Coordinates of C-alpha atoms in Angstrom, one line a residue:
M1 CA -0.1 0.2 0.0
S2 CA 1.0 3.7 -1.0
L3 CA -0.2 7.1 0.8
L4 CA -1.0 7.6 -2.7
D5 CA -3.6 4.8 -3.4
L6 CA -5.1 5.6 0.5
E7 CA -8.7 7.7 0.4
K8 CA -8.2 10.5 1.4
N9 CA -10.2 10.2 5.4
E10 CA -7.6 7.4 5.3
L11 CA -4.7 9.8 4.7
D12 CA -6.4 12.0 7.1
Q13 CA -6.8 9.5 9.9
L14 CA -2.9 8.3 9.6
A15 CA -1.9 12.4 9.3
A16 CA -3.5 12.8 13.3
D17 CA -2.0 9.5 14.1
V18 CA 1.5 10.1 13.2
R19 CA 0.9 14.0 15.2
A20 CA 0.4 12.7 18.0
R21 CA 2.9 10.0 17.7
Y22 CA 4.9 12.9 17.0
E23 CA 3.7 14.7 20.3
D24 CA 4.8 12.2 22.6
L25 CA 7.9 11.6 20.8
K26 CA 8.9 15.0 22.1
A27 CA 7.7 14.7 25.1
K28 CA 10.7 12.3 26.0
D29 CA 12.8 14.8 26.2
L30 CA 15.8 12.4 23.7
K31 CA 19.2 13.1 23.6
L32 CA 20.2 10.4 21.0
D33 CA 22.8 10.9 18.0
L34 CA 22.6 8.6 14.7
T35 CA 25.6 11.0 12.6
R36 CA 28.7 9.5 12.6
G37 CA 29.8 6.2 11.6
K38 CA 32.2 5.3 15.5
P39 CA 33.1 2.7 16.8
S40 CA 31.2 2.3 20.1
S41 CA 32.4 1.8 23.4
E42 CA 32.3 -1.7 23.0
Q43 CA 34.6 -1.9 19.6
L44 CA 37.3 -0.1 21.5
D45 CA 37.6 -2.5 24.2
F46 CA 38.2 -5.0 22.0
S47 CA 41.2 -3.7 21.4
N48 CA 42.5 -2.4 25.0
A49 CA 45.5 -5.1 25.0
L50 CA 47.2 -3.1 22.1
L51 CA 47.7 -0.3 24.7
E52 CA 50.6 -2.5 26.5
L53 CA 52.5 -3.0 23.6
P54 CA 55.1 -3.4 22.3
G55 CA 56.0 -4.3 26.2
A56 CA 59.3 -3.1 27.9
G57 CA 62.1 -3.5 26.2
D58 CA 61.3 -4.7 23.2
Y59 CA 61.1 -2.0 20.5
V60 CA 63.1 -4.5 17.9
D61 CA 61.1 -4.7 14.4
N62 CA 61.8 -7.9 12.4
T63 CA 65.4 -5.8 10.9
G64 CA 66.5 -5.7 13.7
A65 CA 65.7 -1.4 14.2
D66 CA 64.6 0.4 17.1
V67 CA 61.0 1.7 15.7
R68 CA 61.6 4.4 18.6
N69 CA 63.8 6.2 16.3
Y70 CA 63.4 8.2 13.0
G71 CA 63.3 7.3 9.4
N72 CA 62.3 4.6 8.4
L73 CA 59.2 6.3 5.6
A74 CA 57.7 3.3 4.4
G75 CA 56.7 1.9 7.8
I76 CA 57.8 -1.2 9.3
A77 CA 58.2 -4.3 7.0
D78 CA 56.3 -6.0 10.5
I79 CA 53.2 -4.3 9.8
R80 CA 53.1 -3.8 5.8
E81 CA 53.7 -7.8 5.3
L82 CA 50.5 -8.3 7.4
W83 CA 48.5 -5.9 5.7
A84 CA 49.6 -7.0 2.5
E85 CA 48.6 -10.2 3.4
V86 CA 44.9 -9.1 4.4
L87 CA 44.4 -6.9 1.7
G88 CA 45.9 -9.2 -1.1
I89 CA 48.4 -7.1 -2.3
D90 CA 52.1 -6.9 -2.7
H91 CA 53.7 -5.6 0.6
A92 CA 56.2 -4.0 -1.9
N93 CA 53.5 -1.8 -3.1
L94 CA 52.5 -0.9 0.6
I95 CA 53.3 2.0 2.5
A96 CA 52.3 2.3 6.1
G97 CA 51.6 5.8 7.6
D98 CA 50.0 7.5 10.9
S99 CA 46.4 7.1 12.5
S100 CA 44.5 8.4 8.9
S101 CA 44.5 7.3 5.5
L102 CA 41.9 10.8 5.2
N103 CA 45.2 12.7 5.4
I104 CA 47.4 10.6 2.9
M105 CA 44.5 11.2 0.5
F106 CA 44.3 15.1 1.6
D107 CA 48.2 15.1 0.6
L108 CA 47.8 12.9 -2.2
I109 CA 45.8 16.0 -3.9
S110 CA 47.4 18.8 -2.6
F111 CA 50.8 17.4 -3.8
S112 CA 49.1 17.0 -7.2
Y113 CA 47.8 20.8 -7.3
A114 CA 50.8 22.2 -6.1
F115 CA 53.7 20.4 -8.3
G116 CA 51.6 17.8 -10.2
N117 CA 52.0 14.1 -9.6
N118 CA 54.4 11.9 -11.5
D119 CA 52.5 11.3 -14.8
S120 CA 51.0 15.9 -15.2
Q121 CA 52.1 17.7 -17.1
R122 CA 51.9 20.6 -15.3
P123 CA 51.0 21.1 -11.9
W124 CA 46.3 21.1 -11.1
K125 CA 47.1 24.1 -9.8
D126 CA 47.6 25.9 -13.1
E127 CA 45.1 24.0 -14.4
D128 CA 42.2 25.8 -15.6
N129 CA 39.7 23.7 -13.8
V130 CA 40.2 20.8 -12.8
K131 CA 37.1 18.0 -12.3
W132 CA 36.4 15.2 -10.3
V133 CA 34.0 12.1 -10.7
C134 CA 32.0 11.5 -7.0
P135 CA 30.1 8.7 -7.1
V136 CA 26.4 9.5 -5.3
P137 CA 25.5 9.1 -2.4
G138 CA 29.0 9.3 -0.6
Y139 CA 31.8 10.1 1.5
D140 CA 31.3 13.5 2.7
R141 CA 34.5 13.7 3.5
H142 CA 36.2 13.2 0.1
F143 CA 33.6 15.4 -1.0
T144 CA 35.4 18.5 1.3
I145 CA 38.5 17.6 0.3
T146 CA 38.0 17.9 -3.1
E147 CA 35.9 21.4 -2.4
Q148 CA 39.3 22.8 -0.4
F149 CA 40.7 22.8 -3.8
G150 CA 38.2 24.8 -5.8
F151 CA 37.4 21.0 -7.9
E152 CA 34.2 21.2 -10.5
M153 CA 32.6 17.8 -8.7
V154 CA 30.9 16.1 -11.0
Q155 CA 28.4 13.4 -10.0
V156 CA 27.6 10.6 -11.3
P157 CA 24.9 8.3 -9.7
M158 CA 25.8 4.6 -7.8
L159 CA 24.2 1.7 -9.2
E160 CA 23.7 -1.9 -7.6
N161 CA 27.2 -3.2 -8.1
G162 CA 29.1 0.4 -8.2
P163 CA 29.0 4.0 -9.8
D164 CA 27.8 4.6 -13.3
I165 CA 30.4 2.7 -15.1
D166 CA 28.8 3.8 -18.9
A167 CA 29.1 7.6 -17.0
I168 CA 32.2 7.8 -16.0
E169 CA 33.7 6.8 -19.4
Q170 CA 32.0 9.3 -20.9
L171 CA 33.3 11.8 -18.5
V172 CA 37.1 10.5 -18.5
Q173 CA 37.1 11.7 -22.3
D174 CA 37.5 15.0 -21.0
P175 CA 41.3 16.0 -20.2
Q176 CA 40.3 18.0 -17.3
V177 CA 38.7 15.1 -15.6
K178 CA 41.4 14.7 -13.4
G179 CA 40.2 11.9 -10.9
M180 CA 38.2 9.8 -8.9
W181 CA 36.4 9.4 -5.5
S182 CA 35.7 5.9 -4.5
V183 CA 34.9 3.1 -1.2
P184 CA 34.6 -0.1 -3.4
I185 CA 33.9 -2.4 -0.4
F186 CA 31.2 -1.7 1.7
G187 CA 30.1 2.1 0.4
N188 CA 29.5 4.8 2.6
P189 CA 26.5 5.4 3.3
T190 CA 25.1 2.8 0.5
G191 CA 26.9 -0.9 1.6
I192 CA 27.3 -1.3 -2.1
S193 CA 30.3 -3.3 -3.1
Y194 CA 31.9 -3.2 -6.5
S195 CA 31.3 -6.0 -8.7
R196 CA 34.6 -7.5 -10.9
E197 CA 32.9 -6.2 -14.1
A198 CA 33.4 -2.7 -12.6
V199 CA 36.8 -2.6 -11.0
E200 CA 38.5 -3.9 -14.3
R201 CA 36.5 -1.7 -16.8
L202 CA 37.2 1.4 -13.9
A203 CA 41.2 -0.3 -15.2
A204 CA 41.1 -0.8 -18.6
M205 CA 39.2 2.8 -19.4
E206 CA 40.7 5.4 -21.7
T207 CA 41.6 8.3 -19.9
A208 CA 42.2 11.8 -21.5
A209 CA 43.8 12.6 -18.3
P210 CA 47.5 11.3 -18.2
D211 CA 47.6 12.0 -14.4
F212 CA 44.1 10.5 -13.7
R213 CA 44.1 8.9 -10.7
I214 CA 41.7 7.0 -9.1
V215 CA 41.3 7.0 -4.9
W216 CA 40.0 4.0 -4.1
D217 CA 39.4 4.3 -0.6
N218 CA 38.8 0.5 0.5
A219 CA 37.9 1.6 4.0
Y220 CA 35.8 -1.2 5.1
A221 CA 38.0 -4.2 3.3
V222 CA 37.4 -6.4 6.6
H223 CA 33.9 -4.7 7.9
S224 CA 31.4 -7.3 7.8
L225 CA 28.4 -8.3 9.3
T226 CA 28.5 -11.7 9.3
D227 CA 31.8 -14.5 9.5
E228 CA 31.7 -14.5 5.7
F229 CA 34.8 -11.6 4.7
P230 CA 35.0 -9.5 1.0
D231 CA 36.5 -10.3 -2.0
N232 CA 38.8 -7.5 -2.5
P233 CA 40.7 -7.6 -5.7
D234 CA 44.0 -6.5 -5.9
V235 CA 43.6 -3.1 -7.9
I236 CA 47.1 -2.9 -8.5
S237 CA 47.6 -6.5 -10.5
I238 CA 44.9 -5.7 -12.1
A239 CA 45.6 -1.7 -13.6
A240 CA 49.2 -3.2 -14.3
E241 CA 47.4 -5.6 -17.1
K242 CA 46.0 -3.7 -18.4
G243 CA 48.8 -1.1 -19.1
N244 CA 47.6 1.5 -16.2
P245 CA 49.4 0.6 -14.0
N246 CA 49.8 3.9 -12.0
R247 CA 45.5 4.5 -11.7
F248 CA 44.6 3.8 -8.2
W249 CA 45.7 5.2 -5.3
Y250 CA 44.3 2.7 -2.3
M251 CA 43.9 3.4 0.4
S252 CA 43.5 1.3 4.0
S253 CA 43.2 1.9 7.4
T254 CA 42.4 -0.2 10.7
S255 CA 41.0 3.1 12.0
K256 CA 37.6 1.1 12.8
I257 CA 39.9 -2.2 14.0
T258 CA 41.7 -0.9 16.6
F259 CA 41.3 2.5 17.7
A260 CA 39.9 5.4 15.7
G261 CA 42.8 7.9 16.8
A262 CA 45.5 6.2 17.1
G263 CA 45.9 2.9 14.0
V264 CA 48.1 2.8 11.4
S265 CA 47.0 3.8 7.4
F266 CA 48.2 2.2 5.0
F267 CA 49.0 3.8 1.3
A268 CA 49.0 1.1 -1.6
S269 CA 50.2 2.0 -5.6
S270 CA 52.5 1.2 -8.3
K271 CA 56.1 1.3 -7.4
E272 CA 56.2 4.9 -9.9
N273 CA 53.5 6.5 -7.5
L274 CA 55.2 5.3 -4.0
N275 CA 58.4 6.8 -5.6
W276 CA 56.7 10.2 -6.4
Y277 CA 54.4 9.9 -3.3
S278 CA 57.9 9.4 -1.1
Q279 CA 60.1 11.6 -2.7
I280 CA 57.4 15.0 -1.4
A281 CA 56.4 13.0 2.0
G282 CA 59.9 12.9 2.9
T283 CA 60.3 16.9 3.0
R284 CA 56.8 17.2 4.9
G285 CA 58.0 14.5 7.7
I286 CA 60.8 11.8 9.0
G287 CA 58.8 9.3 9.7
P288 CA 55.8 7.4 10.9
N289 CA 55.0 6.4 14.1
K290 CA 56.7 3.3 13.9
V291 CA 56.2 1.7 17.6
N292 CA 52.7 1.8 17.0
Q293 CA 53.0 -0.2 13.9
L294 CA 55.2 -2.6 15.9
A295 CA 52.1 -2.7 18.7
H296 CA 49.7 -3.7 16.1
A297 CA 51.4 -6.6 14.2
R298 CA 52.4 -7.8 17.6
Y299 CA 48.4 -7.6 18.1
F300 CA 47.0 -9.0 15.2
G301 CA 49.6 -11.5 15.1
D302 CA 48.9 -12.1 11.4
A303 CA 46.1 -11.5 9.2
E304 CA 43.7 -14.4 11.2
G305 CA 44.0 -12.5 14.2
V306 CA 42.8 -9.5 12.3
R307 CA 40.2 -11.7 10.9
A308 CA 39.4 -12.9 14.7
L309 CA 39.1 -9.5 15.6
M310 CA 36.6 -8.3 13.3
R311 CA 34.4 -11.3 13.7
K312 CA 33.7 -9.3 17.3
H313 CA 33.2 -6.6 15.7
A314 CA 30.3 -8.0 13.6
G315 CA 29.3 -9.3 16.8
S316 CA 28.5 -6.0 18.4
L317 CA 27.4 -4.3 14.9
A318 CA 25.2 -6.8 13.6
P319 CA 22.5 -6.5 16.2
K320 CA 21.9 -2.8 15.7
F321 CA 22.1 -3.2 11.9
A322 CA 19.0 -5.9 11.7
A323 CA 17.2 -3.7 14.1
V324 CA 17.7 -0.1 12.1
L325 CA 16.3 -2.8 9.1
E326 CA 13.5 -4.1 10.6
I327 CA 12.2 -1.2 12.5
L328 CA 12.0 0.5 8.5
D329 CA 10.2 -3.0 7.9
E330 CA 7.5 -2.7 10.0
R331 CA 7.1 1.7 10.7
L332 CA 7.3 2.7 7.1
G333 CA 7.8 -1.1 4.4
E334 CA 3.4 -0.6 4.0
Y335 CA 3.2 2.5 2.9
D336 CA 5.8 3.2 0.4
V337 CA 7.5 6.5 1.6
A338 CA 11.2 5.0 1.7
R339 CA 13.9 2.7 0.8
W340 CA 17.0 1.9 2.3
T341 CA 19.8 0.0 1.6
K342 CA 20.2 -3.4 3.6
P343 CA 24.5 -4.0 3.5
E344 CA 26.6 -6.5 4.7
G345 CA 29.1 -5.1 6.3
G346 CA 30.6 -1.5 6.7
Y347 CA 29.0 1.4 8.7
F348 CA 25.9 2.8 7.2
I349 CA 22.4 2.4 5.7
S350 CA 21.5 4.7 3.0
L351 CA 18.3 5.7 3.5
D352 CA 16.0 7.6 0.5
V353 CA 12.9 9.4 1.9
I354 CA 10.0 11.4 -0.4
D355 CA 11.6 13.6 -2.7
G356 CA 11.7 16.9 -1.2
T357 CA 11.3 16.0 2.4
A358 CA 14.9 14.7 4.0
D359 CA 15.6 17.9 5.2
R360 CA 12.3 18.4 6.9
V361 CA 13.0 14.2 8.1
W362 CA 16.1 16.0 9.7
E363 CA 14.7 18.9 11.3
L364 CA 11.8 16.9 13.0
A365 CA 14.6 14.6 14.2
K366 CA 16.6 17.0 15.6
Q367 CA 13.4 18.8 17.3
A368 CA 12.5 15.5 18.7
G369 CA 15.8 15.0 20.4
I370 CA 17.1 12.9 17.5
T371 CA 20.6 14.0 15.6
L372 CA 21.2 13.1 12.1
T373 CA 23.7 13.5 9.8
K374 CA 22.6 16.2 8.1
A375 CA 19.6 15.3 5.0
G376 CA 22.3 16.1 1.7
A377 CA 26.1 15.5 2.8
S378 CA 26.3 12.1 1.0
F379 CA 26.6 14.3 -2.2
P380 CA 28.7 17.5 -2.9
H381 CA 28.6 20.6 -0.9
G382 CA 25.5 19.4 0.8
K383 CA 23.7 19.4 -1.7
D384 CA 21.3 16.6 -2.4
P385 CA 19.1 17.8 -6.4
R386 CA 16.0 15.3 -5.0
N387 CA 16.3 16.0 -1.3
R388 CA 16.4 12.6 -0.6
N389 CA 18.6 11.5 1.0
I390 CA 19.9 10.9 5.1
R391 CA 22.8 8.5 6.2
L392 CA 22.0 6.3 9.0
A393 CA 24.7 5.2 11.7
P394 CA 23.8 3.0 14.1
S395 CA 27.0 1.5 15.6
L396 CA 28.0 4.0 19.1
P397 CA 24.5 4.0 20.2
P398 CA 24.0 1.1 22.4
L399 CA 21.2 -1.4 20.8
E400 CA 18.5 0.3 22.8
E401 CA 19.1 3.1 22.5
V402 CA 19.5 2.7 18.2
R403 CA 15.9 1.0 18.8
E404 CA 14.7 4.2 20.3
A405 CA 16.2 6.8 17.7
M406 CA 14.9 4.4 14.7
D407 CA 11.4 3.5 15.8
G408 CA 11.7 8.3 15.9
V409 CA 12.7 8.6 13.1
A410 CA 10.2 6.5 11.0
T411 CA 8.0 8.2 12.9
C412 CA 9.5 11.4 11.3
V413 CA 9.9 10.4 7.9
L414 CA 5.7 9.6 7.7
L415 CA 5.2 12.9 9.5
A416 CA 6.8 14.5 6.5
A417 CA 5.2 12.2 4.0
V418 CA 2.3 13.3 5.0
E419 CA 2.8 17.1 5.6
K420 CA 4.6 16.5 1.8
L421 CA 1.0 14.7 0.7
G422 CA -1.2 18.1 1.9
A423 CA -2.5 16.3 5.3

């Protein structure tokens, strides 16, 4: 049944019921937050043993180097080899950095802007215009970076198996299109994973700009909500086989695996790309926090140690995601006023409400004490042209708060819908 199919008296009765329910919601004086995909305290506790590592007097990595000292811009081999096994790539193509892969992404853009990358004819700052492909809905902090540099962000829709590759293949015929954002596994906020066909087409496509790059932000490479882990294509090798070895800037990190503010980040790419990056990064700094890298290597032990920890995360997260989907289905399913993704991993659920009502849903939720990510945040400049998308992040609150918040969100979606219909 759709709201559009209701008789006027039925719609008016539903509107009255929803308004009464909303007044009851406001009377609860809630203070609930579903804004960002942060790990819960329970999840952070899983890695408390990391704080005791490396053990006193044991600060030497597998090469015999004292990790407390300067140097080794590429990071220690112990963690690079372990993480390369997790991702299924060659450790020779992997650099280990400090806590944030977002920092490396910013570096890559800023280095290219100031100096040009290793395939550039000129620095990007000297281009008449720089365009960047942005699959939507997507990761807001990605868009903030390209907005900071004044790039023209060209939107392409996310489809069932990844972004619209046909559209991207057309866009990259423009030499001003220099790159593309991507979250290829359990994407933010849709939870969609790119198909193998999409990956191979992105690796193989001809681009007018020789310095075109895809930021392969594999933030959720092992973040399954089940006991099964996703396939992570080795895009570095695939791109080389397709004749475009420098195509991908591949990111990963332990940010939502151990401690979000004190993890290890990783940058994988061709050796040529890594050399270009290291030459400039070596001016910016002398080396990463290798003590933290050694602690992580000791804590994980091996790739299976990472997967064992991620099964604990899944045990914490899966009930929250199940609760969100259950409540959305029970409260909204029969009225045909919303669509939502059903991810098998990652940190988000993407909710599409009736066109033109997402801002109103956000406002109603805020007035009722439920803080949601701003409507449109998953689009460049925070502007969703259809004003329908809301990103839900159920990871941080306890399960009962997730249930209470989502019941309230469902009420707000229904109220915005009946208002839109003039009831």
